[in-house]
Coordinates of C-alpha atoms and ligand atoms in Angstrom, one line a residue:
M1 CA -46.0 22.6 7.2
S2 CA -44.8 20.3 9.9
T3 CA -41.1 20.0 10.9
P4 CA -39.7 16.7 9.7
V5 CA -38.9 14.5 12.7
K6 CA -35.4 13.0 12.7
G7 CA -35.3 9.3 13.2
N8 CA -33.1 7.5 15.7
Q9 CA -30.9 6.4 12.7
D10 CA -30.2 10.0 11.7
F11 CA -29.3 10.9 15.3
F12 CA -27.0 7.9 15.5
Y13 CA -25.2 9.0 12.3
N14 CA -25.1 12.7 13.4
N15 CA -23.6 11.7 16.8
R16 CA -21.1 9.5 15.0
F17 CA -20.2 12.3 12.7
I18 CA -19.8 14.8 15.5
H19 CA -17.7 12.4 17.5
D20 CA -15.5 11.5 14.4
F21 CA -15.1 15.1 13.3
R22 CA -14.1 16.2 16.8
Q23 CA -11.7 13.3 17.0
A24 CA -10.1 14.5 13.7
S25 CA -9.8 18.1 14.7
P26 CA -6.4 17.9 16.6
Y27 CA -4.9 16.1 13.6
I28 CA -6.3 18.6 11.1
H29 CA -4.8 21.4 13.2
H30 CA -1.4 19.6 13.6
F31 CA -0.9 18.7 9.9
N32 CA -1.6 22.2 8.5
G33 CA 1.6 23.3 6.8
K34 CA 3.3 20.0 7.3
T35 CA 5.1 18.2 4.4
L36 CA 4.1 14.6 3.5
V37 CA 5.7 12.3 1.0
L38 CA 3.4 9.7 -0.5
A39 CA 5.0 6.7 -2.3
I40 CA 2.2 5.1 -4.3
S41 CA 2.7 1.6 -5.7
S42 CA 1.9 1.1 -9.4
H43 CA -0.6 -1.6 -8.3
V44 CA -2.7 1.2 -6.8
L45 CA -2.2 3.4 -9.9
V46 CA -3.7 0.8 -12.2
S47 CA -6.5 -0.1 -9.9
D48 CA -10.1 1.3 -9.9
K49 CA -9.3 2.9 -6.4
L50 CA -7.1 5.6 -7.9
A51 CA -9.9 8.1 -8.3
A52 CA -11.0 7.8 -4.6
L53 CA -7.3 8.0 -3.5
A54 CA -6.8 11.1 -5.6
A55 CA -9.9 12.8 -4.1
D56 CA -8.5 12.1 -0.6
I57 CA -5.1 13.5 -1.6
L58 CA -6.8 16.7 -2.9
L59 CA -8.7 16.9 0.4
L60 CA -5.3 16.8 2.2
T61 CA -4.0 19.7 0.1
S62 CA -7.2 21.7 0.9
L63 CA -6.4 21.2 4.6
G64 CA -3.0 22.9 4.1
M65 CA -0.7 19.9 3.8
R66 CA 2.2 20.2 1.4
L67 CA 2.5 17.0 -0.7
V68 CA 5.2 15.3 -2.7
I69 CA 4.2 12.2 -4.6
T70 CA 6.5 9.5 -5.8
H71 CA 5.3 6.5 -7.6
G72 CA 6.1 3.0 -8.9
C73 CA 5.8 1.9 -12.5
S74 CA 6.3 -1.9 -12.5
Q75 CA 2.7 -2.6 -13.5
F76 CA 2.9 -0.2 -16.4
I77 CA 6.1 -1.8 -17.6
R78 CA 4.5 -5.2 -17.5
T79 CA 1.5 -4.0 -19.6
I80 CA 3.7 -2.2 -22.2
A81 CA 6.0 -5.3 -22.4
D82 CA 3.0 -7.5 -22.9
C83 CA 1.6 -5.3 -25.7
H84 CA 4.9 -5.4 -27.5
N85 CA 5.8 -8.9 -26.8
A86 CA 8.9 -7.5 -25.1
I87 CA 10.6 -9.0 -22.1
S88 CA 9.4 -7.4 -18.9
I89 CA 12.1 -6.2 -16.4
D90 CA 12.1 -6.5 -12.6
K91 CA 13.4 -4.1 -10.1
N92 CA 16.7 -5.8 -9.5
S93 CA 17.6 -6.6 -13.1
V94 CA 20.0 -4.9 -15.5
T95 CA 18.5 -2.0 -17.3
D96 CA 19.7 -1.9 -21.0
E97 CA 18.7 0.7 -23.5
A98 CA 15.5 -1.1 -24.5
A99 CA 14.5 -1.5 -20.8
L100 CA 15.2 2.1 -20.1
R101 CA 12.9 3.1 -22.9
L102 CA 10.2 0.9 -21.4
V103 CA 10.7 2.5 -18.0
K104 CA 10.5 6.0 -19.5
Q105 CA 7.2 5.1 -21.2
A106 CA 5.8 3.5 -18.1
C107 CA 6.7 6.5 -16.0
G108 CA 5.1 8.8 -18.6
I109 CA 1.8 6.8 -18.4
A110 CA 1.9 6.7 -14.6
R111 CA 2.5 10.4 -14.4
F112 CA -0.3 11.3 -16.8
D113 CA -2.8 8.9 -15.1
L114 CA -1.9 10.5 -11.7
E115 CA -2.1 14.0 -13.1
A116 CA -5.5 13.2 -14.6
A117 CA -6.8 11.7 -11.4
L118 CA -5.6 14.7 -9.4
S119 CA -7.2 17.1 -11.9
M120 CA -10.7 15.8 -11.2
I121 CA -13.0 18.1 -9.2
P122 CA -13.7 16.3 -6.0
T123 CA -17.3 15.9 -5.2
Q124 CA -16.8 17.7 -1.9
V125 CA -15.9 20.9 -3.7
M126 CA -19.1 22.7 -4.4
D127 CA -17.6 25.8 -6.1
H128 CA -16.4 24.5 -9.5
S129 CA -14.5 27.7 -10.2
V130 CA -12.0 26.6 -7.5
P131 CA -8.6 26.4 -9.4
N132 CA -7.0 23.1 -10.0
V133 CA -4.3 21.9 -7.7
R134 CA -1.1 22.6 -9.6
I135 CA 1.2 19.7 -10.1
S136 CA 4.9 20.2 -10.9
S137 CA 7.3 17.6 -12.0
G138 CA 10.9 18.0 -13.2
N139 CA 14.5 17.2 -12.8
F140 CA 14.5 17.0 -9.0
L141 CA 16.7 13.9 -8.9
R142 CA 20.4 13.7 -9.7
A143 CA 21.3 10.0 -10.4
K144 CA 24.5 8.0 -10.7
P145 CA 24.9 4.5 -12.2
L146 CA 25.0 1.4 -10.1
G147 CA 28.0 0.4 -12.2
V148 CA 29.3 -3.2 -12.1
I149 CA 28.0 -5.4 -9.3
N150 CA 29.4 -8.9 -8.9
G151 CA 30.9 -8.7 -12.4
I152 CA 27.5 -7.6 -13.9
D153 CA 27.2 -4.2 -15.5
M154 CA 23.9 -2.9 -14.3
G155 CA 23.6 -0.6 -17.3
Y156 CA 21.1 2.2 -16.7
S157 CA 20.0 1.0 -13.3
G158 CA 21.1 3.8 -11.0
S159 CA 20.8 5.2 -7.5
V160 CA 20.0 8.7 -6.2
R161 CA 23.0 11.0 -6.0
K162 CA 21.3 14.2 -4.9
V163 CA 17.8 15.6 -4.4
D164 CA 17.2 19.2 -5.4
A165 CA 15.4 20.0 -2.1
A166 CA 15.5 23.8 -2.8
A167 CA 13.6 23.4 -6.0
I168 CA 11.0 21.1 -4.4
E169 CA 10.6 23.6 -1.5
E170 CA 10.0 26.4 -4.1
H171 CA 7.2 24.5 -5.7
L172 CA 5.7 23.5 -2.3
A173 CA 5.9 27.2 -1.2
C174 CA 3.7 28.1 -4.2
N175 CA 1.1 25.6 -3.0
Q176 CA 2.0 23.2 -5.8
L177 CA 1.9 19.4 -5.5
V178 CA 5.2 17.9 -6.5
L179 CA 5.2 14.7 -8.5
I180 CA 8.5 12.8 -8.8
S181 CA 9.0 9.7 -11.0
P182 CA 11.6 7.1 -10.4
I183 CA 14.0 8.3 -13.1
G184 CA 17.0 10.5 -12.4
H185 CA 19.6 12.2 -14.7
S186 CA 23.4 12.2 -14.3
L187 CA 25.7 15.2 -14.8
S188 CA 26.6 13.8 -18.2
G189 CA 22.9 14.0 -19.2
Q190 CA 22.2 10.2 -19.0
S191 CA 18.9 9.0 -17.5
Y192 CA 18.9 6.1 -14.9
R193 CA 16.1 4.0 -13.5
L194 CA 15.8 4.4 -9.7
P195 CA 14.2 2.1 -7.1
V196 CA 11.0 3.7 -5.8
N197 CA 11.8 3.1 -2.2
E198 CA 15.1 4.8 -2.6
V199 CA 13.5 7.8 -4.2
A200 CA 10.9 8.1 -1.4
Q201 CA 13.7 7.8 1.2
A202 CA 16.0 10.3 -0.4
V203 CA 13.3 12.9 -1.1
S204 CA 11.7 12.6 2.4
E205 CA 15.0 13.0 4.1
A206 CA 16.2 15.9 1.8
I207 CA 13.1 18.0 2.4
N208 CA 12.8 17.0 6.1
A209 CA 9.3 15.6 5.6
E210 CA 7.0 15.1 8.6
K211 CA 5.8 11.8 7.2
L212 CA 6.6 9.3 4.5
I213 CA 3.5 7.2 3.6
F214 CA 3.7 4.1 1.5
L215 CA 0.5 3.2 -0.2
G216 CA 0.7 -0.3 -1.5
T217 CA -1.4 -3.5 -1.7
Q218 CA -1.0 -4.7 1.9
Q219 CA -2.8 -3.2 4.9
G220 CA 0.5 -2.6 6.7
I221 CA 3.4 -4.5 8.1
L222 CA 2.3 -8.1 9.0
D223 CA 3.4 -10.2 11.9
E224 CA 3.8 -14.1 11.9
Q225 CA 0.0 -14.5 12.0
Q226 CA -0.4 -12.2 9.1
Q227 CA -2.0 -9.6 11.3
T228 CA -1.3 -5.9 10.7
I229 CA 1.0 -4.4 13.3
S230 CA -0.4 -1.0 14.2
K231 CA 2.6 0.6 15.7
L232 CA 6.3 0.1 15.7
N233 CA 9.3 2.1 16.9
C234 CA 12.9 1.7 15.6
I235 CA 13.9 -0.8 18.3
E236 CA 10.9 -3.0 17.5
I237 CA 11.5 -2.7 13.7
R238 CA 15.1 -3.9 14.2
Q239 CA 13.8 -6.8 16.3
L240 CA 11.3 -7.7 13.6
L241 CA 14.0 -7.6 11.0
A242 CA 16.2 -9.8 13.1
R243 CA 13.4 -12.4 13.3
N244 CA 13.4 -12.6 9.6
I245 CA 9.7 -13.1 9.3
T246 CA 8.8 -10.4 6.7
D247 CA 8.8 -11.0 3.0
K248 CA 11.3 -9.2 0.8
R249 CA 9.1 -6.2 0.1
Q250 CA 8.2 -5.6 3.7
T251 CA 11.8 -6.1 4.7
K252 CA 12.8 -3.3 2.3
L253 CA 10.0 -1.1 3.7
L254 CA 11.2 -1.6 7.3
Q255 CA 14.8 -0.9 6.3
T256 CA 13.7 2.3 4.6
A257 CA 11.6 3.2 7.6
V258 CA 14.5 2.9 10.1
H259 CA 16.7 4.9 7.8
V260 CA 14.4 7.9 7.3
L261 CA 13.3 7.9 11.0
E262 CA 16.9 8.2 12.0
H263 CA 17.4 11.0 9.5
G264 CA 14.7 13.4 10.7
V265 CA 11.4 12.1 9.3
Q266 CA 8.9 12.0 12.2
R267 CA 6.7 9.1 11.0
V268 CA 6.5 6.4 8.4
H269 CA 3.2 4.8 7.5
V270 CA 2.5 1.6 5.5
L271 CA -1.1 1.4 4.2
S272 CA -3.2 -0.2 1.6
G273 CA -3.9 2.1 -1.3
L274 CA -6.6 -0.3 -2.3
H275 CA -8.8 0.3 0.7
D276 CA -11.1 3.2 0.2
G277 CA -10.3 6.0 2.8
S278 CA -7.3 4.3 4.3
L279 CA -5.2 7.5 4.0
L280 CA -7.8 9.5 5.8
L281 CA -8.3 6.9 8.5
E282 CA -4.5 6.7 9.1
L283 CA -4.1 10.4 9.4
F284 CA -7.2 11.5 11.2
T285 CA -8.2 8.7 13.6
R286 CA -6.5 7.4 16.8
E287 CA -6.8 3.8 15.5
G288 CA -5.3 4.5 12.0
S289 CA -5.7 1.9 9.2
G290 CA -2.2 0.5 8.7
T291 CA 1.2 0.5 10.4
S292 CA 2.6 3.7 11.8
M293 CA 6.3 3.8 12.7
A294 CA 8.2 6.3 14.8
K295 CA 11.8 6.6 16.0
A296 CA 11.0 6.4 19.7
P297 CA 8.1 4.8 21.6
F298 CA 4.9 6.6 20.8
M299 CA 3.9 7.6 24.3
R300 CA 5.5 10.4 26.2
I301 CA 4.9 12.1 29.5
R302 CA 5.1 15.9 29.5
P303 CA 4.0 18.8 31.8
A304 CA 0.3 19.5 31.3
E305 CA -0.7 22.8 29.7
N306 CA -4.0 24.8 29.8
K307 CA -4.9 23.3 26.4
D308 CA -5.0 19.8 28.1
I309 CA -7.6 20.8 30.7
G310 CA -10.6 19.7 28.5
E311 CA -9.1 16.2 28.0
I312 CA -8.1 15.8 31.6
L313 CA -11.6 16.7 32.8
Q314 CA -13.0 14.1 30.3
L315 CA -10.7 11.5 31.9
I316 CA -11.8 12.6 35.4
A317 CA -15.6 12.8 34.8
P318 CA -16.6 9.1 34.9
L319 CA -14.3 8.4 37.9
E320 CA -15.7 11.4 39.7
A321 CA -19.2 10.1 39.0
A322 CA -18.2 6.7 40.4
G323 CA -16.8 8.3 43.6
I324 CA -13.2 7.1 42.8
L325 CA -11.8 10.6 42.4
L326 CA -12.5 14.0 44.0
P327 CA -14.5 16.4 41.9
R328 CA -12.3 18.9 40.0
D329 CA -13.7 21.7 37.9
S330 CA -12.0 23.8 35.2
E331 CA -11.3 26.7 37.6
Y332 CA -9.5 24.2 39.9
M333 CA -7.6 22.8 36.9
E334 CA -6.5 26.3 35.7
N335 CA -5.1 27.0 39.1
H336 CA -3.3 23.7 39.5
I337 CA -2.4 22.8 36.0
H338 CA 1.3 23.3 36.8
E339 CA 1.1 20.2 39.2
F340 CA -0.2 17.9 36.4
S341 CA 1.7 15.8 33.9
V342 CA 0.0 14.1 31.0
L343 CA 0.7 10.9 29.1
E344 CA 0.4 11.8 25.4
Q345 CA 0.4 9.9 22.2
D346 CA 0.3 11.9 18.9
C347 CA -2.1 14.7 19.7
Y348 CA -4.1 12.9 22.4
V349 CA -3.9 12.7 26.2
Y350 CA -4.2 9.1 27.4
G351 CA -3.5 9.7 31.1
C352 CA -2.6 12.1 33.8
V353 CA -1.2 12.4 37.2
A354 CA -0.6 15.3 39.7
L355 CA 2.1 16.0 42.3
H356 CA 1.1 18.3 45.2
V357 CA 4.1 19.4 47.1
Y358 CA 4.2 20.1 50.9
P359 CA 7.6 21.8 51.1
Q360 CA 7.7 22.2 54.9
E361 CA 7.2 18.5 55.5
R362 CA 9.4 17.6 52.4
A363 CA 6.5 15.5 51.3
G364 CA 4.6 15.1 48.1
E365 CA 1.1 13.7 47.3
L366 CA 0.5 11.7 44.1
A367 CA -3.0 12.5 43.0
C368 CA -5.4 12.1 40.1
L369 CA -3.6 9.2 38.6
I370 CA -5.6 8.1 35.6
V371 CA -5.0 6.0 32.5
S372 CA -7.7 6.1 29.8
P373 CA -9.7 2.9 29.8
N374 CA -8.6 2.0 26.3
A375 CA -4.9 2.2 27.2
R376 CA -4.9 0.3 30.5
T377 CA -2.7 -2.6 31.6
R378 CA 0.1 -1.6 29.3
G379 CA 2.3 -0.3 32.1
Y380 CA 1.3 3.4 31.5
G381 CA 0.1 3.7 35.1
E382 CA 3.5 2.5 36.3
L383 CA 5.2 5.0 33.9
L384 CA 3.2 7.9 35.4
L385 CA 4.1 6.7 38.9
S386 CA 7.8 6.5 38.0
H387 CA 7.5 10.0 36.5
V388 CA 6.1 11.4 39.8
I389 CA 8.7 9.6 41.9
K390 CA 11.4 11.1 39.7
Q391 CA 9.8 14.6 40.0
A392 CA 9.6 14.2 43.8
Q393 CA 13.2 13.0 44.1
E394 CA 14.4 16.0 42.0
L395 CA 12.6 18.3 44.5
Q396 CA 14.4 16.4 47.2
L397 CA 11.2 15.3 48.9
Q398 CA 11.5 12.5 51.4
V399 CA 8.1 10.8 51.2
L400 CA 5.3 10.4 48.7
F401 CA 1.6 9.9 49.8
A402 CA -1.3 8.6 47.8
L403 CA -4.9 8.6 49.0
S404 CA -7.3 6.2 47.4
T405 CA -10.7 4.7 48.0
N406 CA -10.2 1.6 45.8
T407 CA -6.8 1.5 44.2
G408 CA -4.9 0.6 47.4
D409 CA -3.6 -2.8 46.2
W410 CA -2.2 -1.2 43.1
F411 CA -0.1 1.2 45.3
I412 CA 0.9 -1.6 47.7
E413 CA 2.1 -3.7 44.8
R414 CA 4.3 -0.8 43.8
G415 CA 6.2 -0.3 47.1
F416 CA 3.7 1.8 49.1
T417 CA 2.7 0.9 52.6
S418 CA -0.5 1.8 54.6
A419 CA -0.2 4.9 56.7
T420 CA -2.2 6.8 59.3
L421 CA -3.8 10.2 59.2
T422 CA -1.2 11.6 61.6
Q423 CA 1.5 10.8 59.1
L424 CA 0.0 13.2 56.5
P425 CA 1.2 16.8 56.4
L426 CA -1.0 18.9 58.7
K427 CA -2.8 20.9 56.0
R428 CA -3.7 17.6 54.3
Q429 CA -5.0 16.1 57.6
Q430 CA -7.5 19.0 57.8
Q431 CA -8.7 18.5 54.2
Y432 CA -9.0 14.8 54.8
T433 CA -11.2 15.3 57.9
S434 CA -13.4 17.9 56.1
N435 CA -14.1 15.9 52.9
K436 CA -15.3 12.8 54.7
R437 CA -14.2 10.4 51.8
Q438 CA -12.4 8.1 54.3
S439 CA -9.8 7.3 51.6
K440 CA -7.1 4.9 52.6
I441 CA -3.7 6.4 53.0
F442 CA -0.5 5.0 51.5
R443 CA 3.1 6.3 51.7
R444 CA 6.4 5.5 50.1
Q445 CA 9.8 6.6 51.3
L446 CA 11.8 8.2 48.5
Ligands
LIG1 N1 -6.5 -2.2 42.2 C1 -5.5 -3.1 42.1 N2 -4.9 -3.4 40.9 C2 -5.4 -2.7 39.8 C3 -6.4 -1.7 39.9 C4 -6.9 -1.5 41.2 N3 -7.9 -0.6 41.4 N4 -6.6 -1.2 38.7 C5 -5.8 -1.9 37.8 N5 -5.0 -2.7 38.5 C6 -4.0 -3.7 38.0 C7 -4.5 -4.3 36.7 O1 -5.3 -5.4 36.9 C8 -3.1 -4.8 36.1 O2 -2.7 -5.9 36.8 P1 -2.0 -7.1 36.0 O3 -0.7 -6.5 35.4 O4 -1.7 -8.1 37.0 O5 -3.0 -7.5 34.9 C9 -2.2 -3.7 36.6 O6 -2.8 -2.9 37.6 C10 -1.9 -2.7 35.4 O7 -0.8 -1.9 35.8 P2 -0.4 -0.7 34.8 O8 -0.5 -1.2 33.4 O9 0.9 -0.1 35.2 O10 -1.5 0.4 35.1 P3 -2.6 1.0 34.1 O11 -1.9 1.7 33.0 O12 -3.7 0.0 33.8 O13 -3.2 2.1 35.1 C11 -4.6 2.8 36.9 C12 -3.6 1.8 36.4 C13 -4.1 4.2 36.8 C14 -5.0 2.5 38.4 C15 -5.8 2.6 36.0 O14 -6.4 1.4 36.2 C16 -6.9 3.7 36.2 O15 -6.9 4.8 35.6 N6 -7.9 3.4 37.1 C17 -9.0 4.3 37.3 C18 -8.5 5.5 38.1 C19 -8.0 5.2 39.4 O16 -8.5 4.4 40.2 N7 -6.9 6.0 39.8 C20 -6.2 5.9 41.0 C21 -6.9 6.9 41.9 S1 -6.1 7.1 43.4 C22 -5.0 8.3 43.2 O17 -4.8 8.9 42.1 C23 -4.1 8.7 44.3

């Protein structure tokens, strides 16, 4: 029997798969054991995309993520109201007894639909004896009435008074998925309708979640041109709010995001729950699928570690092949890793730089400055340069050198001037002569 020959198409898909899977691996590693709160809009719950979303949620639990789900119920309220010719209620209206009954019914249906979807055996599970993901719900929320606002008694509309974080933690520790509906109970035993955003905010802060993820109908936060903004930090969110360009719902999401980010939650994501796979794309790819928000700017520069060597060598490889940078192998990197700093976003290295110190001459050499091609011209090169200048100043060096074959102008534009071989530290002069690269020499007084 002859061995089947794989077509080009198969190889393309295989390579693609290998690339994507490798790209996802740092995230898979990072999220293991982390707590995520998902706030799912009722528009998603009533859609035909619920089954696919539930399968992705189950995949996250199988990768070791601890999940809390909160959900909306407005679409269920509308349907029940239509069936009974009753008056539907909106989020901001008074909740009287009849409306509260409607909310309870809607939450019940939403919960059962979610539980059913999450009880399906995902197609990726081959062993059907694998136990169900256990879902727990309960009285995790203590509520208080909104009371009288502008002379109007808000009835059974309430706000979150307390979250029983210890109880949620107990369930998560038993590998259970926690499902929380937007109804809370008061100390006097009365139930109150709660805004979904507020529930998501209070829960994610109380349990110190890594992420709060809103799954709604829009792809993310939109700018003036209705384009999705992929990343925002708290300063940018405030600027966006000040420009008053977002609709009421997005404004509420942005306000919630700022609050939770300033109270310990690491990231807030706004995604479409109606796009198949958006949750996986957001969590496991560099590009994401919606808007990702963090307290501080996403990039940071930190000292390089041995675990970064692979990524630094990947950055160097094409430049080494083009003769722009000196060859460096993993042995060299292991011995000099303490001289390197990396520019990191999430779990990925987007740039690096090294500082070699010549203590006797009180001089430093900036070397191996690289910004990944997909992150260039955003000022990161300059950030890495400033970082090295600061390091050199802290070491009380007096001069910084840079040797380059074709980035001279970049250094000149940033305060360096041309220098001669004799101005280099003696040891460096010898290396320069022996490697025959004829790099141009630049220096900057510190
Ligand atoms: N010569 C002159 N200007 C350049 C060069 C160059 N070789 N490369 C980029 N620039 C300009 C860009 O055109 C851009 O100019 P603009 O703002 O007018 O559009 C500006 O530099 C961008 O500046 P930053 O955003 O601060 O820098 P960036 O993050 O893009 O990184 C860097 C600059 C590190 C040079 C990047 O282009 C890179 O990695 N290049 C390949 C590696 C390299 O040559 N490294 C230097 C080796 S020498 C040494 O390490 C000592």
